[in-house]
Amino acid sequence: NGLADTRIYAGQRLTIPDAASAPPTASDPAASAPPPPSGEGKRFLVDLSEQRLYAYEGDTLVRTTLVSTGLWQYPTPPGTYYVYLRYTAADMRGPDYFLPDVPYVMYFYKGYGLHGTYWHSNFGTPMSHGCVNMPTAEAEWAYYWSDYGTPVIVQP
């Protein structure tokens, strides 16, 4: 339905398919999603080999999207982390880049974060200096769905 967040409004048209009209297929990312990481509540799983982020609540997959993680020179570190700092927009800079007003930033380890990306749309391919680049609409959803302390599990 192209929703930017979880709110719906009076007069809005929504399409709700029945189970028979959209059976899961092997090409459906939700059908081939990894099992939820152990734990309870909301959590993100970043799968580096698939270049995909999964959002779980309990044992239920609630959303998935392609992402772009770190290039081989700047790998995204595997491990279990927690969102410790959040900005609706923040400047990011490094030795060879400056990105003003990066949207929906959620830092989970040192200078590594999940965030929206306006400078490329090549999701599914490593492109970053270690962060998890997301389509901006997906980062906005993730930002408002999660909170401080939300686990971020990065697996090879």
CSV table of N, CA and C in Angstrom, one decimal:
chain,number,residue,atom,x,y,z
A,1,ASN,N,0.8,-1.2,0.0
A,1,ASN,CA,0.0,0.0,0.0
A,1,ASN,C,0.8,1.3,0.0
A,2,GLY,N,2.2,1.1,0.0
A,2,GLY,CA,3.0,2.3,0.0
A,2,GLY,C,2.9,3.2,1.2
A,3,LEU,N,2.6,2.7,2.3
A,3,LEU,CA,2.5,3.5,3.5
A,3,LEU,C,3.9,3.9,4.0
A,4,ALA,N,4.0,5.2,4.4
A,4,ALA,CA,5.3,5.6,5.0
A,4,ALA,C,5.4,5.3,6.4
A,5,ASP,N,4.3,5.1,7.1
A,5,ASP,CA,4.4,4.6,8.5
A,5,ASP,C,3.1,3.8,8.8
A,6,THR,N,2.9,3.5,10.0
A,6,THR,CA,1.8,2.6,10.4
A,6,THR,C,0.4,3.3,10.6
A,7,ARG,N,0.4,4.6,10.4
A,7,ARG,CA,-0.9,5.3,10.6
A,7,ARG,C,-1.7,5.2,9.3
A,8,ILE,N,-3.0,5.0,9.5
A,8,ILE,CA,-4.0,5.1,8.3
A,8,ILE,C,-5.0,6.2,8.7
A,9,TYR,N,-5.6,6.7,7.6
A,9,TYR,CA,-6.5,7.8,7.8
A,9,TYR,C,-7.9,7.5,7.2
A,10,ALA,N,-8.9,8.2,7.7
A,10,ALA,CA,-10.2,8.1,7.1
A,10,ALA,C,-10.2,8.4,5.6
A,11,GLY,N,-10.9,7.6,4.8
A,11,GLY,CA,-10.9,7.9,3.4
A,11,GLY,C,-9.8,7.3,2.6
A,12,GLN,N,-8.8,6.8,3.3
A,12,GLN,CA,-7.6,6.2,2.6
A,12,GLN,C,-8.0,4.8,2.0
A,13,ARG,N,-7.6,4.5,0.8
A,13,ARG,CA,-7.8,3.2,0.2
A,13,ARG,C,-6.7,2.3,0.5
A,14,LEU,N,-7.0,1.1,1.1
A,14,LEU,CA,-6.0,0.1,1.3
A,14,LEU,C,-6.4,-1.2,0.6
A,15,THR,N,-5.4,-1.9,0.2
A,15,THR,CA,-5.6,-3.2,-0.4
A,15,THR,C,-5.2,-4.3,0.5
A,16,ILE,N,-6.1,-5.2,0.9
A,16,ILE,CA,-5.7,-6.3,1.8
A,16,ILE,C,-6.0,-7.6,1.1
A,17,PRO,N,-4.9,-8.2,0.5
A,17,PRO,CA,-5.1,-9.5,-0.2
A,17,PRO,C,-5.4,-10.6,0.8
A,18,ASP,N,-6.2,-11.6,0.2
A,18,ASP,CA,-6.4,-12.8,1.1
A,18,ASP,C,-5.2,-13.7,0.8
A,19,ALA,N,-5.1,-14.7,1.7
A,19,ALA,CA,-4.0,-15.6,1.7
A,19,ALA,C,-3.9,-16.4,0.3
A,20,ALA,N,-5.0,-16.7,-0.3
A,20,ALA,CA,-5.0,-17.4,-1.5
A,20,ALA,C,-4.5,-16.6,-2.7
A,21,SER,N,-4.6,-15.3,-2.6
A,21,SER,CA,-4.2,-14.4,-3.8
A,21,SER,C,-2.7,-14.2,-3.8
A,22,ALA,N,-2.0,-14.4,-2.7
A,22,ALA,CA,-0.6,-14.1,-2.7
A,22,ALA,C,0.2,-15.2,-1.9
A,23,PRO,N,0.2,-16.4,-2.4
A,23,PRO,CA,1.0,-17.4,-1.7
A,23,PRO,C,2.4,-17.1,-1.7
A,24,PRO,N,3.1,-17.5,-0.6
A,24,PRO,CA,4.6,-17.2,-0.5
A,24,PRO,C,5.3,-18.0,-1.6
A,25,THR,N,6.3,-17.4,-2.2
A,25,THR,CA,7.1,-18.1,-3.2
A,25,THR,C,8.6,-18.1,-2.7
A,26,ALA,N,9.4,-18.8,-3.4
A,26,ALA,CA,10.8,-18.8,-3.1
A,26,ALA,C,11.4,-17.4,-3.3
A,27,SER,N,10.9,-16.6,-4.2
A,27,SER,CA,11.4,-15.3,-4.4
A,27,SER,C,10.9,-14.3,-3.5
A,28,ASP,N,9.9,-14.7,-2.6
A,28,ASP,CA,9.4,-13.8,-1.6
A,28,ASP,C,10.3,-13.8,-0.4
A,29,PRO,N,10.9,-12.6,-0.1
A,29,PRO,CA,11.9,-12.5,1.0
A,29,PRO,C,11.3,-13.0,2.3
A,30,ALA,N,10.0,-12.7,2.6
A,30,ALA,CA,9.4,-13.2,3.8
A,30,ALA,C,9.4,-14.7,3.9
A,31,ALA,N,9.1,-15.3,2.8
A,31,ALA,CA,9.0,-16.8,2.7
A,31,ALA,C,10.4,-17.4,3.0
A,32,SER,N,11.5,-16.8,2.7
A,32,SER,CA,12.8,-17.3,2.9
A,32,SER,C,13.5,-16.6,4.0
A,33,ALA,N,12.8,-15.9,4.9
A,33,ALA,CA,13.4,-15.2,6.0
A,33,ALA,C,14.1,-16.1,7.0
A,34,PRO,N,15.2,-15.7,7.6
A,34,PRO,CA,15.8,-16.6,8.6
A,34,PRO,C,14.9,-16.6,9.8
A,35,PRO,N,15.1,-17.6,10.6
A,35,PRO,CA,14.3,-17.7,11.9
A,35,PRO,C,14.6,-16.5,12.7
A,36,PRO,N,13.7,-16.1,13.5
A,36,PRO,CA,13.9,-14.9,14.3
A,36,PRO,C,15.1,-15.1,15.3
A,37,PRO,N,15.9,-14.1,15.5
A,37,PRO,CA,17.0,-14.2,16.5
A,37,PRO,C,16.4,-14.4,17.9
A,38,SER,N,17.1,-15.1,18.7
A,38,SER,CA,16.5,-15.3,20.1
A,38,SER,C,16.3,-14.0,20.8
A,39,GLY,N,15.3,-14.0,21.6
A,39,GLY,CA,14.9,-12.9,22.4
A,39,GLY,C,13.5,-12.6,22.3
A,40,GLU,N,13.1,-11.5,22.9
A,40,GLU,CA,11.7,-11.1,22.9
A,40,GLU,C,11.6,-9.7,22.5
A,41,GLY,N,10.4,-9.2,22.1
A,41,GLY,CA,10.2,-7.8,21.8
A,41,GLY,C,10.7,-7.5,20.4
A,42,LYS,N,10.9,-6.3,20.1
A,42,LYS,CA,11.3,-5.8,18.8
A,42,LYS,C,12.8,-6.0,18.6
A,43,ARG,N,13.3,-6.3,17.4
A,43,ARG,CA,14.7,-6.4,17.1
A,43,ARG,C,14.9,-6.5,15.6
A,44,PHE,N,16.1,-6.0,15.3
A,44,PHE,CA,16.5,-6.0,13.9
A,44,PHE,C,17.5,-7.1,13.6
A,45,LEU,N,17.4,-7.7,12.5
A,45,LEU,CA,18.5,-8.7,12.1
A,45,LEU,C,19.0,-8.2,10.7
A,46,VAL,N,20.3,-7.9,10.7
A,46,VAL,CA,20.9,-7.5,9.4
A,46,VAL,C,21.7,-8.7,8.9
A,47,ASP,N,21.3,-9.2,7.8
A,47,ASP,CA,22.0,-10.3,7.2
A,47,ASP,C,23.0,-9.8,6.1
A,48,LEU,N,24.3,-9.9,6.4
A,48,LEU,CA,25.3,-9.3,5.5
A,48,LEU,C,25.3,-10.1,4.2
A,49,SER,N,25.2,-11.4,4.2
A,49,SER,CA,25.3,-12.2,2.9
A,49,SER,C,24.1,-11.9,2.0
A,50,GLU,N,22.9,-11.6,2.6
A,50,GLU,CA,21.7,-11.3,1.8
A,50,GLU,C,21.6,-9.8,1.5
A,51,GLN,N,22.3,-8.9,2.3
A,51,GLN,CA,22.2,-7.5,2.2
A,51,GLN,C,20.7,-7.1,2.4
A,52,ARG,N,20.2,-7.6,3.6
A,52,ARG,CA,18.8,-7.5,3.9
A,52,ARG,C,18.6,-7.3,5.4
A,53,LEU,N,17.7,-6.4,5.7
A,53,LEU,CA,17.3,-6.2,7.1
A,53,LEU,C,16.0,-6.8,7.4
A,54,TYR,N,15.8,-7.5,8.5
A,54,TYR,CA,14.6,-8.0,8.9
A,54,TYR,C,14.2,-7.4,10.2
A,55,ALA,N,12.9,-7.0,10.4
A,55,ALA,CA,12.4,-6.5,11.7
A,55,ALA,C,11.5,-7.6,12.3
A,56,TYR,N,11.8,-8.0,13.5
A,56,TYR,CA,11.0,-9.0,14.2
A,56,TYR,C,10.3,-8.4,15.4
A,57,GLU,N,9.1,-8.8,15.7
A,57,GLU,CA,8.5,-8.5,17.0
A,57,GLU,C,8.1,-9.9,17.5
A,58,GLY,N,8.8,-10.3,18.6
A,58,GLY,CA,8.6,-11.6,19.1
A,58,GLY,C,9.1,-12.6,18.0
A,59,ASP,N,8.3,-13.6,17.7
A,59,ASP,CA,8.7,-14.5,16.6
A,59,ASP,C,8.1,-14.1,15.2
A,60,THR,N,7.5,-12.9,15.2
A,60,THR,CA,6.9,-12.5,13.9
A,60,THR,C,7.7,-11.6,13.1
A,61,LEU,N,7.9,-11.9,11.8
A,61,LEU,CA,8.6,-11.0,10.9
A,61,LEU,C,7.6,-9.9,10.6
A,62,VAL,N,7.9,-8.6,10.9
A,62,VAL,CA,7.0,-7.6,10.6
A,62,VAL,C,7.4,-6.7,9.3
A,63,ARG,N,8.6,-6.8,9.0
A,63,ARG,CA,9.1,-6.0,7.8
A,63,ARG,C,10.4,-6.5,7.4
A,64,THR,N,10.7,-6.4,6.1
A,64,THR,CA,12.1,-6.7,5.6
A,64,THR,C,12.3,-5.7,4.4
A,65,THR,N,13.6,-5.4,4.2
A,65,THR,CA,14.0,-4.5,3.1
A,65,THR,C,15.4,-4.8,2.7
A,66,LEU,N,15.8,-4.6,1.4
A,66,LEU,CA,17.2,-4.6,1.0
A,66,LEU,C,17.9,-3.5,1.6
A,67,VAL,N,19.2,-3.7,1.9
A,67,VAL,CA,20.0,-2.6,2.5
A,67,VAL,C,21.4,-2.7,1.7
A,68,SER,N,22.2,-1.7,2.1
A,68,SER,CA,23.6,-1.7,1.6
A,68,SER,C,24.5,-1.6,2.8
A,69,THR,N,25.3,-2.6,3.1
A,69,THR,CA,26.2,-2.5,4.2
A,69,THR,C,27.6,-2.2,3.7
A,70,GLY,N,28.6,-2.4,4.6
A,70,GLY,CA,29.9,-1.9,4.3
A,70,GLY,C,30.7,-2.6,3.2
A,71,LEU,N,31.4,-1.8,2.5
A,71,LEU,CA,32.3,-2.4,1.5
A,71,LEU,C,33.4,-3.2,2.2
A,72,TRP,N,34.2,-4.0,1.4
A,72,TRP,CA,35.2,-4.9,2.0
A,72,TRP,C,36.2,-4.1,2.8
A,73,GLN,N,36.5,-2.8,2.3
A,73,GLN,CA,37.5,-2.0,3.0
A,73,GLN,C,36.9,-1.5,4.4
A,74,TYR,N,35.6,-1.4,4.5
A,74,TYR,CA,34.9,-0.8,5.6
A,74,TYR,C,33.8,-1.7,6.1
A,75,PRO,N,34.1,-2.9,6.5
A,75,PRO,CA,33.0,-3.9,6.8
A,75,PRO,C,32.1,-3.5,8.0
A,76,THR,N,30.8,-3.9,7.8
A,76,THR,CA,29.9,-3.7,8.9
A,76,THR,C,30.2,-4.8,9.9
A,77,PRO,N,30.4,-4.5,11.2
A,77,PRO,CA,30.9,-5.5,12.2
A,77,PRO,C,29.8,-6.5,12.6
A,78,PRO,N,30.0,-7.8,12.4
A,78,PRO,CA,29.0,-8.7,13.0
A,78,PRO,C,28.9,-8.7,14.5
A,79,GLY,N,27.8,-9.0,15.0
A,79,GLY,CA,27.6,-9.0,16.5
A,79,GLY,C,26.2,-8.6,16.9
A,80,THR,N,26.0,-8.5,18.2
A,80,THR,CA,24.7,-8.1,18.8
A,80,THR,C,25.0,-6.7,19.4
A,81,TYR,N,24.2,-5.8,19.0
A,81,TYR,CA,24.3,-4.4,19.5
A,81,TYR,C,22.9,-3.9,19.9
A,82,TYR,N,22.9,-2.6,20.4
A,82,TYR,CA,21.6,-2.0,20.8
A,82,TYR,C,21.7,-0.6,20.3
A,83,VAL,N,20.5,-0.1,19.8
A,83,VAL,CA,20.4,1.3,19.4
A,83,VAL,C,20.7,2.2,20.6
A,84,TYR,N,21.7,3.1,20.5
A,84,TYR,CA,22.0,3.9,21.7
A,84,TYR,C,21.9,5.4,21.4
A,85,LEU,N,21.7,5.8,20.2
A,85,LEU,CA,21.5,7.2,19.8
A,85,LEU,C,20.7,7.3,18.6
A,86,ARG,N,19.8,8.3,18.6
A,86,ARG,CA,18.8,8.4,17.4
A,86,ARG,C,18.7,9.8,17.0
A,87,TYR,N,18.6,10.1,15.7
A,87,TYR,CA,18.4,11.4,15.2
A,87,TYR,C,17.5,11.3,14.0
A,88,THR,N,16.5,12.3,13.9
A,88,THR,CA,15.7,12.3,12.7
A,88,THR,C,16.5,12.7,11.5
A,89,ALA,N,17.6,13.5,11.7
A,89,ALA,CA,18.6,13.9,10.7
A,89,ALA,C,19.9,14.2,11.4
A,90,ALA,N,21.0,13.8,10.7
A,90,ALA,CA,22.3,14.1,11.3
A,90,ALA,C,23.3,14.2,10.2
A,91,ASP,N,24.3,15.1,10.3
A,91,ASP,CA,25.4,15.1,9.4
A,91,ASP,C,26.4,13.9,9.7
A,92,MET,N,26.9,13.4,8.6
A,92,MET,CA,27.9,12.3,8.7
A,92,MET,C,29.1,12.7,7.9
A,93,ARG,N,30.3,12.5,8.5
A,93,ARG,CA,31.5,12.8,7.8
A,93,ARG,C,32.6,11.8,8.1
A,94,GLY,N,33.5,11.6,7.2
A,94,GLY,CA,34.6,10.8,7.4
A,94,GLY,C,35.8,11.4,6.6
A,95,PRO,N,36.9,10.7,6.5
A,95,PRO,CA,38.1,11.2,5.8
A,95,PRO,C,37.8,11.6,4.3
A,96,ASP,N,36.9,10.9,3.7
A,96,ASP,CA,36.6,11.1,2.3
A,96,ASP,C,35.2,11.4,1.9
A,97,TYR,N,34.4,11.8,2.9
A,97,TYR,CA,33.0,12.0,2.6
A,97,TYR,C,32.3,13.0,3.6
A,98,PHE,N,31.3,13.7,3.1
A,98,PHE,CA,30.5,14.5,4.0
A,98,PHE,C,29.1,14.4,3.5
A,99,LEU,N,28.2,14.0,4.3
A,99,LEU,CA,26.8,13.8,4.0
A,99,LEU,C,25.9,14.6,4.9
A,100,PRO,N,25.4,15.7,4.5
A,100,PRO,CA,24.5,16.5,5.4
A,100,PRO,C,23.1,15.9,5.5
A,101,ASP,N,22.5,16.1,6.7
A,101,ASP,CA,21.1,15.7,7.0
A,101,ASP,C,20.8,14.3,6.6
A,102,VAL,N,21.6,13.4,7.0
A,102,VAL,CA,21.2,11.9,6.7
A,102,VAL,C,20.0,11.6,7.6
A,103,PRO,N,19.0,11.1,6.9
A,103,PRO,CA,17.7,10.9,7.6
A,103,PRO,C,17.6,9.6,8.5
A,104,TYR,N,16.9,9.8,9.6
A,104,TYR,CA,16.5,8.6,10.4
A,104,TYR,C,17.7,7.8,10.8
A,105,VAL,N,18.6,8.4,11.6
A,105,VAL,CA,19.8,7.7,12.0
A,105,VAL,C,19.6,7.0,13.3
A,106,MET,N,20.0,5.7,13.4
A,106,MET,CA,20.0,5.0,14.7
A,106,MET,C,21.3,4.3,14.9
A,107,TYR,N,22.2,4.9,15.7
A,107,TYR,CA,23.5,4.4,15.9
A,107,TYR,C,23.4,3.1,16.9
A,108,PHE,N,24.1,2.1,16.5
A,108,PHE,CA,24.1,0.8,17.3
A,108,PHE,C,25.4,0.4,17.8
A,109,TYR,N,26.5,0.9,17.2
A,109,TYR,CA,27.9,0.5,17.6
A,109,TYR,C,28.8,1.6,17.2
A,110,LYS,N,29.5,2.2,18.1
A,110,LYS,CA,30.5,3.3,17.8
A,110,LYS,C,29.8,4.2,16.8
A,111,GLY,N,30.4,4.4,15.6
A,111,GLY,CA,29.9,5.3,14.6
A,111,GLY,C,29.0,4.6,13.5
A,112,TYR,N,28.7,3.3,13.8
A,112,TYR,CA,27.9,2.5,12.9
A,112,TYR,C,26.4,2.7,13.2
A,113,GLY,N,25.6,2.9,12.1
A,113,GLY,CA,24.2,3.0,12.3
A,113,GLY,C,23.3,2.5,11.2
A,114,LEU,N,22.1,2.4,11.5
A,114,LEU,CA,21.0,2.2,10.5
A,114,LEU,C,20.6,3.6,10.1
A,115,HIS,N,20.4,3.8,8.8
A,115,HIS,CA,19.9,5.2,8.4
A,115,HIS,C,19.4,5.2,7.0
A,116,GLY,N,18.6,6.2,6.7
A,116,GLY,CA,18.1,6.5,5.3
A,116,GLY,C,19.2,6.9,4.4
A,117,THR,N,19.0,6.8,3.1
A,117,THR,CA,20.1,7.0,2.2
A,117,THR,C,19.5,7.8,1.0
A,118,TYR,N,20.0,9.0,0.7
A,118,TYR,CA,19.5,9.7,-0.5
A,118,TYR,C,20.6,9.8,-1.6
A,119,TRP,N,21.8,9.3,-1.3
A,119,TRP,CA,22.9,9.4,-2.3
A,119,TRP,C,23.0,8.2,-3.2
A,120,HIS,N,22.3,7.2,-3.0
A,120,HIS,CA,22.3,6.1,-3.9
A,120,HIS,C,21.0,5.3,-3.8
A,121,SER,N,20.7,4.4,-4.7
A,121,SER,CA,19.6,3.5,-4.6
A,121,SER,C,20.0,2.1,-5.1
A,122,ASN,N,21.2,1.8,-4.8
A,122,ASN,CA,21.8,0.5,-5.2
A,122,ASN,C,21.7,-0.5,-4.1
A,123,PHE,N,20.5,-0.6,-3.4
A,123,PHE,CA,20.3,-1.5,-2.3
A,123,PHE,C,20.4,-3.0,-2.7
A,124,GLY,N,21.0,-3.8,-1.8
A,124,GLY,CA,21.3,-5.2,-2.2
A,124,GLY,C,22.8,-5.4,-2.5
A,125,THR,N,23.5,-4.3,-2.5
A,125,THR,CA,25.0,-4.3,-2.8
A,125,THR,C,25.7,-3.5,-1.8
A,126,PRO,N,26.8,-4.0,-1.2
A,126,PRO,CA,27.6,-3.3,-0.3
A,126,PRO,C,28.0,-1.9,-0.9
A,127,MET,N,27.8,-0.8,-0.2
A,127,MET,CA,28.1,0.5,-0.7
A,127,MET,C,28.7,1.4,0.4
A,128,SER,N,28.6,1.1,1.7
A,128,SER,CA,28.8,2.0,2.7
A,128,SER,C,30.2,1.9,3.3
A,129,HIS,N,30.5,2.8,4.3
A,129,HIS,CA,31.7,2.8,5.1
A,129,HIS,C,31.4,2.0,6.4
A,130,GLY,N,30.5,1.1,6.4
A,130,GLY,CA,30.2,0.3,7.5
A,130,GLY,C,28.8,0.4,8.1
A,131,CYS,N,28.1,1.5,7.8
A,131,CYS,CA,26.7,1.7,8.2
A,131,CYS,C,25.8,0.8,7.4
A,132,VAL,N,24.6,0.7,7.9
A,132,VAL,CA,23.5,0.0,7.1
A,132,VAL,C,22.7,1.0,6.4
A,133,ASN,N,22.9,1.2,5.1
A,133,ASN,CA,22.1,2.1,4.3
A,133,ASN,C,20.8,1.5,4.0
A,134,MET,N,19.7,2.3,4.2
A,134,MET,CA,18.4,1.8,3.9
A,134,MET,C,17.7,2.8,3.0
A,135,PRO,N,16.7,2.3,2.2
A,135,PRO,CA,15.8,3.3,1.5
A,135,PRO,C,15.2,4.2,2.6
A,136,THR,N,15.1,5.5,2.3
A,136,THR,CA,14.7,6.4,3.3
A,136,THR,C,13.3,6.1,3.9
A,137,ALA,N,12.4,5.7,3.1
A,137,ALA,CA,11.0,5.4,3.6
A,137,ALA,C,11.1,4.2,4.6
A,138,GLU,N,12.0,3.2,4.3
A,138,GLU,CA,12.2,2.1,5.2
A,138,GLU,C,12.9,2.5,6.5
A,139,ALA,N,13.8,3.4,6.4
A,139,ALA,CA,14.5,3.9,7.6
A,139,ALA,C,13.5,4.7,8.4
A,140,GLU,N,12.7,5.5,7.8
A,140,GLU,CA,11.7,6.2,8.6
A,140,GLU,C,10.7,5.3,9.3
A,141,TRP,N,10.3,4.2,8.7
A,141,TRP,CA,9.4,3.2,9.3
A,141,TRP,C,10.2,2.6,10.5
A,142,ALA,N,11.5,2.2,10.3
A,142,ALA,CA,12.3,1.5,11.3
A,142,ALA,C,12.5,2.5,12.5
A,143,TYR,N,12.7,3.7,12.2
A,143,TYR,CA,13.0,4.7,13.2
A,143,TYR,C,11.8,4.9,14.2
A,144,TYR,N,10.6,5.0,13.6
A,144,TYR,CA,9.4,5.2,14.4
A,144,TYR,C,8.9,3.9,15.0
A,145,TRP,N,9.3,2.7,14.5
A,145,TRP,CA,8.9,1.4,15.0
A,145,TRP,C,9.7,1.0,16.2
A,146,SER,N,11.0,1.4,16.2
A,146,SER,CA,12.0,1.0,17.2
A,146,SER,C,12.2,2.1,18.3
A,147,ASP,N,13.1,1.9,19.2
A,147,ASP,CA,13.4,2.9,20.2
A,147,ASP,C,14.8,2.7,20.7
A,148,TYR,N,15.2,3.5,21.6
A,148,TYR,CA,16.5,3.3,22.3
A,148,TYR,C,16.5,1.9,22.9
A,149,GLY,N,17.7,1.2,22.7
A,149,GLY,CA,17.8,-0.1,23.3
A,149,GLY,C,17.3,-1.3,22.4
A,150,THR,N,16.7,-1.0,21.2
A,150,THR,CA,16.3,-2.0,20.3
A,150,THR,C,17.5,-2.8,19.9
A,151,PRO,N,17.5,-4.1,20.0
A,151,PRO,CA,18.7,-4.9,19.5
A,151,PRO,C,18.8,-4.9,18.0
A,152,VAL,N,20.1,-4.8,17.6
A,152,VAL,CA,20.5,-4.9,16.2
A,152,VAL,C,21.5,-6.1,16.1
A,153,ILE,N,21.0,-7.2,15.5
A,153,ILE,CA,21.9,-8.3,15.3
A,153,ILE,C,22.4,-8.3,13.9
A,154,VAL,N,23.7,-8.3,13.8
A,154,VAL,CA,24.4,-8.3,12.4
A,154,VAL,C,25.0,-9.6,12.3
A,155,GLN,N,24.6,-10.4,11.3
A,155,GLN,CA,25.2,-11.7,11.1
A,155,GLN,C,25.8,-11.8,9.7
A,156,PRO,N,26.9,-12.6,9.6
A,156,PRO,CA,27.6,-12.8,8.3
A,156,PRO,C,26.7,-13.4,7.3
